[in-house]
């Protein structure tokens, strides 16, 4: 059973720290050198009040417009608690969008772009304010600005808009954002700029329901492949994120990525020393193996099984977990693929993970075993048991998670079926008892969860005791004994 | 029903009557209440009464009645009418919370239960304001109210601990967290503050600690499914406070009660659970706090006393340490030699001590003691927890831990040596410590299967165990005697055989000990030693080695059954059975006395059978006595019948249901021992065995079928002549069995015996009906098990009556029936038949169809000839089912399939395998070759031409092999 990345609409946990950032605010200072505007120092001395800003922005004095926009941008760029709501309430966004079109005043264009970028970096409501102010077409045309810092800021702003969700992402794509964006990528593009472009591209690939239009993806993919050869870790990381989004989808979409021939490179990147690269590369490959047997085979041929052992032993629990999830989906394949799992030496790290990994990873490791037992041949199952999987598996019957317990019990039942075929039921019974599994299963007969209780009872009854059940019944005749009688019917077997 | 005073009055009267001890008054009142509970306003009347009645009993009674009413009726079951009208539902939900909170505790609990039942159905969607209503009460400052809310919340949320993750569940939890987490945290902080303000007020503290316990439980439920964002952000608050509560002590909260855990213990115990939850599931986030908890819990253990009331806390706390010390990244917390030493010294050793409570159990409640100590139902005890911690620590620190403990063991043994009568508990602890240190894996069947190699088990055995058992006084230091015997038992696979042999007379001697535990352990140890396997699948200990001890063994075993408290001791009875099985003919000289004692026992326990295992082993022992004796002297069967039939008759007449299946098995065994015609005593019973009432009990079916088979084998002609009128009844039983998927194979056993043994003319008139019945079952509910039995039966029929008779009877039922059965059943399914004898019957039957059935050669059935031959060759060439059953001697109740149902098969009443075609055909392949040869001689050329045109090459090759082996050729 291949399991897709779980779609949790409800999350109790904190938003995941290992996810790629959806929206970013520009709070960096270095950009100001690229902006040798006048009166900058003065602006630092006296910052105008919000009323003054509104007045200046709506007024006709270009210099005041610039100063006010700059002041706005500074407010929005301060480290803590940028007053985004207040700025929106000032109603100056449409005006700022207008400033984006002032090709004659690069400084103003830049400050407005920056300010709008930071507004768009907030909540969905904030982003909406920018979009409804008409910023999309303005930013797209600024991509082709002769000033690199302006086009870079626009890339950033568009990234924030795209990151808001599928609706704005597709709005951007419909406005043809892709060709000018891709045109910015060239061997001469500075690394910093390239990082921004890659990140925005990744947001254009991101989000589901629906996933991005196919023709858009096909336009972006060659560039991603190209960028994946770059030496900058951040560029590579964001490329991998983009690929992980594209593969987190139906099998047709996975195929689009597989067809580019990029899997070997992704597998190579899974072995990177940089955790920011490993995480998305592993996710991308993990997604690929949720696909068809053939797609999974492509990942295996690309060498995924040789890098997984190291990742199963990774110090970061999230990586362990993701690696185990990936392995569980490979184990859900045909027995030839399961054989490759064995041949590539995945069983020892699996057993290790099962016995001492982080709980999240242990849960996934239980799935590996469950899938392996379902799809593996009797011989392969024997191999798995020989590798010592039973002890940690039985220990996890103490886990504080009903689903995991149930999966283990179902797996044990399957194991007993295999043992029956080999005529080794009794041996397995003893082994389960020796490993303190019997008392745990017995205990689970008191579990509050009905399915867990039944599964445990079923194993105990079937293998550790034994029973049968009952359904032409004869009626007692005159002599009190059963009356032997029957009516004939037509038979057709 | 109106909400009127008159109705309240009526209801009050009926409620009062439901409390009446006289059923003549109580029952009608209960019936009345049930009859009106569907009326509108009924629940509201109850609520009014429980609030306003003048009499307290009526208030309580109304609250219980209300809760039961909610339990029965609240849930709306699909396709069934709604049992409570909507306006009542609304009114209940609007009033119940305040009502619960303002009620005295007794009523509060009932209403709180009712709320959680309603909540399970309606919360959150159909009861949106419940949470806010509850949370608002936190502000009240009235802890009676607050505890009511907390208790209700606990009963609503505790299901989060065991349900599967689902969007629905998580949506609910999220909603609860949003509304509840912050107020709960604030309440937690405020309660802790109040605890220090009221540090000197005992009654206030009690209420506050009850709240803290409930808060800690709610924390567990809310954090169970996943780590909620809120609790991650507030981990500092919760964990810091939990930590300080663990270290808190207040004289005012200490209880005098030694048994019942106090509030402080319950709270700390729940905190240990909370910490264990975080350590297991949220290790990454919890890591910074964990070392602090390890230290606190370990200090807690060091300072907690030996009283029973601390047991849950102590075992929870030790289990926490045990689970943490196995984790590689916490290894360092334990690594230090001083730490290890102090854990060993202050945590493990004290908790392994034999306590007053254990001593009490040993003497006064030995059954429970044995169950816990021997069968491992000790999961929650301190000793067990300490033992788990030793095993956990040994994972990383086997060497150092073994070293530390060796020191302790030695010093404890020295203490003992100084003054055994005072210090015997030291030795007990030493033995327990050695045992837990040495055992790495254990099963009931084999004892310890993996031992710590650093412990010299034999040396300890010779130096410290044997001397105790050799002491002349079997009743001195009973606990140490029991320890010593248990040591032999569990390390039986580690200690060399010569040491076991030395121990046997010692064990036999201890069968005489007065202490129930000691003589039970002695019996059990002997039984386990006798079950050990030596080389070649024989017993390790042989009958020859036991020869010098036979008399004393038997005497002491039976004497042990007369010791107070052991009259139905299953361990002793099992040891008797195993001794018989091991000693075989050497028990014969003692048989007269043995069988008398067994029958007396049987008579006594049949009055009130209460120990199923004891009874089972008693019947096994009886069967063994019969088998062993009659093997040497077949005439002896008469004397057994004489001794047993009186008791058996009583059992059957009194309908002692537990024993009847056993009686049938013993009777089968006895009847099969007869070489001649069936005795008349058996024939008198025959009609009774066909009584439907016996067959309605599933437990009777297998032994009764077996018994009827014995009747048919020994007395078919007598039945045909003297009891011909009972044949329809006999076939009725067959019909009854065949109707059931579970019992159809038993029906076939019976039918096979009828066909094989009954004179053909006596069943002629029923033959057609039999087949019609079988065909009906085949048509209506075909199962693999049925088909397998069916195939064996029709082939047996063919062997007995001939292939032509089979074809004629089939085609007599319906034209072309024979061809249909061949084509649809026999050819495709024959490979499923398993069992050597079964396969042989099928092979001979099919050979007859192929070679002795003219229609197969000259009608449209001819087209089936080759496929049938091919199927037969397939049957021959399939790998044999070669699983061999466990040898009887080693058999255990648990191994017997079907135990725990009403029927327990007696291993020693076992039936010999019977081969009905044995004399006729020795090698079925050669038989096929010879039969084909005969056929080809009768119609030269035909067989060869059929073979060469359609038989597949592989099959042909096999066939040629058979012909060669039989030295015949086809014409």
mmCIF file of C-alpha atoms in Angstrom, chain A residues 6-15 17 316-318 355-360 362-363 391 395 398-403 406 423 426 430-431 433-436 439 443 447-449 451-452 461 464-474 476 479-493, chain B residues 162-165 167 170-171 173-174 177 220 224 226-229 232-233 277 280-285 327-328 384 391 441-446 449 690-692 695-696 726 728-729 731-736 739-740 742 766 769-770 772-773 775-780 813-814 817 820-821 824 898-901:
data_model
loop_
_atom_site.group_PDB
_atom_site.id
_atom_site.type_symbol
_atom_site.label_atom_id
_atom_site.label_comp_id
_atom_site.label_asym_id
_atom_site.label_seq_id
_atom_site.Cartn_x
_atom_site.Cartn_y
_atom_site.Cartn_z
ATOM 1 C CA UNK A 6 -0.556 12.734 4.322
ATOM 2 C CA UNK A 7 -2.891 15.543 3.564
ATOM 3 C CA UNK A 8 -3.727 16.907 6.970
ATOM 4 C CA UNK A 9 -6.219 19.632 6.825
ATOM 5 C CA UNK A 10 -6.082 19.721 10.601
ATOM 6 C CA UNK A 11 -2.790 20.153 12.352
ATOM 7 C CA UNK A 12 -2.326 20.261 16.101
ATOM 8 C CA UNK A 13 1.378 20.862 15.895
ATOM 9 C CA UNK A 14 3.256 24.030 15.324
ATOM 10 C CA UNK A 15 3.773 24.828 11.676
ATOM 11 C CA UNK A 17 10.070 24.324 10.997
ATOM 12 C CA UNK A 316 17.744 14.869 12.569
ATOM 13 C CA UNK A 317 14.532 13.029 13.436
ATOM 14 C CA UNK A 318 12.657 14.642 10.562
ATOM 15 C CA UNK A 355 14.501 0.089 18.025
ATOM 16 C CA UNK A 356 15.940 3.452 18.807
ATOM 17 C CA UNK A 357 14.777 6.058 16.372
ATOM 18 C CA UNK A 358 12.634 9.022 17.148
ATOM 19 C CA UNK A 359 8.984 8.105 17.615
ATOM 20 C CA UNK A 360 7.843 9.795 14.387
ATOM 21 C CA UNK A 362 9.569 4.579 14.362
ATOM 22 C CA UNK A 363 5.965 4.955 13.221
ATOM 23 C CA UNK A 391 11.972 -7.473 18.976
ATOM 24 C CA UNK A 395 8.375 -3.410 21.830
ATOM 25 C CA UNK A 398 3.754 -0.181 24.035
ATOM 26 C CA UNK A 399 3.588 2.889 21.814
ATOM 27 C CA UNK A 400 1.143 5.519 22.789
ATOM 28 C CA UNK A 401 -0.568 5.556 19.431
ATOM 29 C CA UNK A 402 -3.476 3.253 18.626
ATOM 30 C CA UNK A 403 -2.941 3.230 14.872
ATOM 31 C CA UNK A 406 -3.009 -1.824 15.172
ATOM 32 C CA UNK A 423 4.970 -25.049 9.251
ATOM 33 C CA UNK A 426 5.027 -23.000 16.936
ATOM 34 C CA UNK A 430 7.789 -19.188 21.136
ATOM 35 C CA UNK A 431 9.760 -16.367 19.614
ATOM 36 C CA UNK A 433 6.736 -15.052 23.794
ATOM 37 C CA UNK A 434 10.489 -14.923 24.344
ATOM 38 C CA UNK A 435 10.604 -11.375 23.127
ATOM 39 C CA UNK A 436 7.947 -10.450 25.658
ATOM 40 C CA UNK A 439 2.298 -10.495 27.368
ATOM 41 C CA UNK A 443 -2.439 -6.800 27.652
ATOM 42 C CA UNK A 447 -7.135 -1.760 25.175
ATOM 43 C CA UNK A 448 -9.863 0.817 24.997
ATOM 44 C CA UNK A 449 -9.774 0.967 21.242
ATOM 45 C CA UNK A 451 -10.127 -2.475 16.754
ATOM 46 C CA UNK A 452 -6.921 -2.869 18.710
ATOM 47 C CA UNK A 461 -7.298 -16.943 19.985
ATOM 48 C CA UNK A 464 -2.088 -18.896 21.510
ATOM 49 C CA UNK A 465 -5.236 -20.953 22.123
ATOM 50 C CA UNK A 466 -7.626 -22.018 19.328
ATOM 51 C CA UNK A 467 -11.354 -22.073 18.432
ATOM 52 C CA UNK A 468 -14.131 -22.687 15.816
ATOM 53 C CA UNK A 469 -17.719 -21.545 15.050
ATOM 54 C CA UNK A 470 -21.220 -22.672 13.451
ATOM 55 C CA UNK A 471 -25.083 -22.772 10.318
ATOM 56 C CA UNK A 472 -30.365 -28.304 5.976
ATOM 57 C CA UNK A 473 -30.702 -28.869 9.960
ATOM 58 C CA UNK A 474 -32.788 -31.915 10.773
ATOM 59 C CA UNK A 476 -36.264 -34.133 15.923
ATOM 60 C CA UNK A 479 -38.759 -41.009 18.380
ATOM 61 C CA UNK A 480 -37.041 -37.886 19.709
ATOM 62 C CA UNK A 481 -34.007 -38.468 17.507
ATOM 63 C CA UNK A 482 -33.071 -36.373 14.505
ATOM 64 C CA UNK A 483 -35.291 -37.007 11.515
ATOM 65 C CA UNK A 484 -33.185 -37.959 8.544
ATOM 66 C CA UNK A 485 -34.954 -36.461 5.545
ATOM 67 C CA UNK A 486 -34.346 -34.338 2.532
ATOM 68 C CA UNK A 487 -36.102 -32.866 -0.473
ATOM 69 C CA UNK A 488 -34.491 -33.079 -3.826
ATOM 70 C CA UNK A 489 -33.636 -30.018 -5.832
ATOM 71 C CA UNK A 490 -31.853 -29.422 -9.130
ATOM 72 C CA UNK A 491 -28.119 -29.307 -8.941
ATOM 73 C CA UNK A 492 -25.740 -27.297 -11.013
ATOM 74 C CA UNK A 493 -22.280 -26.752 -9.665
ATOM 75 C CA UNK B 162 -7.078 5.564 22.275
ATOM 76 C CA UNK B 163 -8.887 6.691 19.158
ATOM 77 C CA UNK B 164 -7.342 6.668 15.710
ATOM 78 C CA UNK B 165 -6.279 9.896 14.157
ATOM 79 C CA UNK B 167 -9.879 14.695 10.563
ATOM 80 C CA UNK B 170 -8.513 16.312 15.273
ATOM 81 C CA UNK B 171 -11.019 19.024 14.435
ATOM 82 C CA UNK B 173 -9.352 18.375 19.609
ATOM 83 C CA UNK B 174 -8.362 21.602 17.937
ATOM 84 C CA UNK B 177 -7.522 23.231 22.565
ATOM 85 C CA UNK B 220 -2.256 13.639 29.179
ATOM 86 C CA UNK B 224 -1.808 12.295 23.431
ATOM 87 C CA UNK B 226 0.204 14.934 18.851
ATOM 88 C CA UNK B 227 2.066 17.755 20.548
ATOM 89 C CA UNK B 228 -0.258 20.738 20.251
ATOM 90 C CA UNK B 229 1.238 24.067 19.330
ATOM 91 C CA UNK B 232 4.819 23.304 22.880
ATOM 92 C CA UNK B 233 4.792 27.046 23.445
ATOM 93 C CA UNK B 277 4.415 10.327 27.142
ATOM 94 C CA UNK B 280 8.331 8.609 24.057
ATOM 95 C CA UNK B 281 6.517 10.741 21.537
ATOM 96 C CA UNK B 282 7.983 14.232 21.611
ATOM 97 C CA UNK B 283 11.552 13.484 22.420
ATOM 98 C CA UNK B 284 12.953 16.206 20.210
ATOM 99 C CA UNK B 285 11.043 18.944 21.978
ATOM 100 C CA UNK B 327 17.636 5.104 24.521
ATOM 101 C CA UNK B 328 21.104 5.631 23.091
ATOM 102 C CA UNK B 384 8.728 -6.605 38.002
ATOM 103 C CA UNK B 391 17.224 -5.577 31.849
ATOM 104 C CA UNK B 441 14.565 -14.204 27.427
ATOM 105 C CA UNK B 442 12.007 -16.581 28.836
ATOM 106 C CA UNK B 443 9.033 -18.708 27.798
ATOM 107 C CA UNK B 444 6.597 -20.799 29.798
ATOM 108 C CA UNK B 445 7.477 -23.855 27.821
ATOM 109 C CA UNK B 446 11.248 -23.749 28.101
ATOM 110 C CA UNK B 449 16.141 -19.374 26.858
ATOM 111 C CA UNK B 690 -28.305 -40.049 19.502
ATOM 112 C CA UNK B 691 -30.361 -37.672 21.626
ATOM 113 C CA UNK B 692 -30.491 -34.228 19.994
ATOM 114 C CA UNK B 695 -25.617 -32.785 19.903
ATOM 115 C CA UNK B 696 -26.743 -29.254 20.500
ATOM 116 C CA UNK B 726 -31.998 -46.302 15.178
ATOM 117 C CA UNK B 728 -32.410 -43.024 10.693
ATOM 118 C CA UNK B 729 -31.508 -41.346 14.001
ATOM 119 C CA UNK B 731 -28.136 -40.568 9.862
ATOM 120 C CA UNK B 732 -30.050 -37.655 11.384
ATOM 121 C CA UNK B 733 -26.950 -36.848 13.403
ATOM 122 C CA UNK B 734 -24.965 -36.947 10.196
ATOM 123 C CA UNK B 735 -27.454 -34.553 8.621
ATOM 124 C CA UNK B 736 -27.265 -32.226 11.585
ATOM 125 C CA UNK B 739 -25.534 -28.628 7.890
ATOM 126 C CA UNK B 740 -22.875 -26.749 9.814
ATOM 127 C CA UNK B 742 -17.957 -25.776 11.516
ATOM 128 C CA UNK B 766 -30.875 -44.277 2.587
ATOM 129 C CA UNK B 769 -30.845 -39.381 0.296
ATOM 130 C CA UNK B 770 -27.353 -39.150 1.683
ATOM 131 C CA UNK B 772 -28.865 -35.543 -2.227
ATOM 132 C CA UNK B 773 -28.022 -33.969 1.100
ATOM 133 C CA UNK B 775 -25.183 -32.157 -3.161
ATOM 134 C CA UNK B 776 -27.442 -29.616 -1.535
ATOM 135 C CA UNK B 777 -24.724 -28.493 0.809
ATOM 136 C CA UNK B 778 -22.335 -28.372 -2.139
ATOM 137 C CA UNK B 779 -24.710 -26.201 -4.070
ATOM 138 C CA UNK B 780 -25.673 -23.860 -1.248
ATOM 139 C CA UNK B 813 -30.475 -38.494 -8.865
ATOM 140 C CA UNK B 814 -30.247 -36.340 -11.959
ATOM 141 C CA UNK B 817 -24.879 -35.830 -12.676
ATOM 142 C CA UNK B 820 -20.907 -32.876 -13.736
ATOM 143 C CA UNK B 821 -19.344 -33.972 -10.455
ATOM 144 C CA UNK B 824 -16.751 -29.495 -11.778
ATOM 145 C CA UNK B 898 -9.873 -26.490 20.419
ATOM 146 C CA UNK B 899 -9.071 -25.971 24.043
ATOM 147 C CA UNK B 900 -11.112 -23.245 25.715
ATOM 148 C CA UNK B 901 -14.139 -24.213 23.812
#
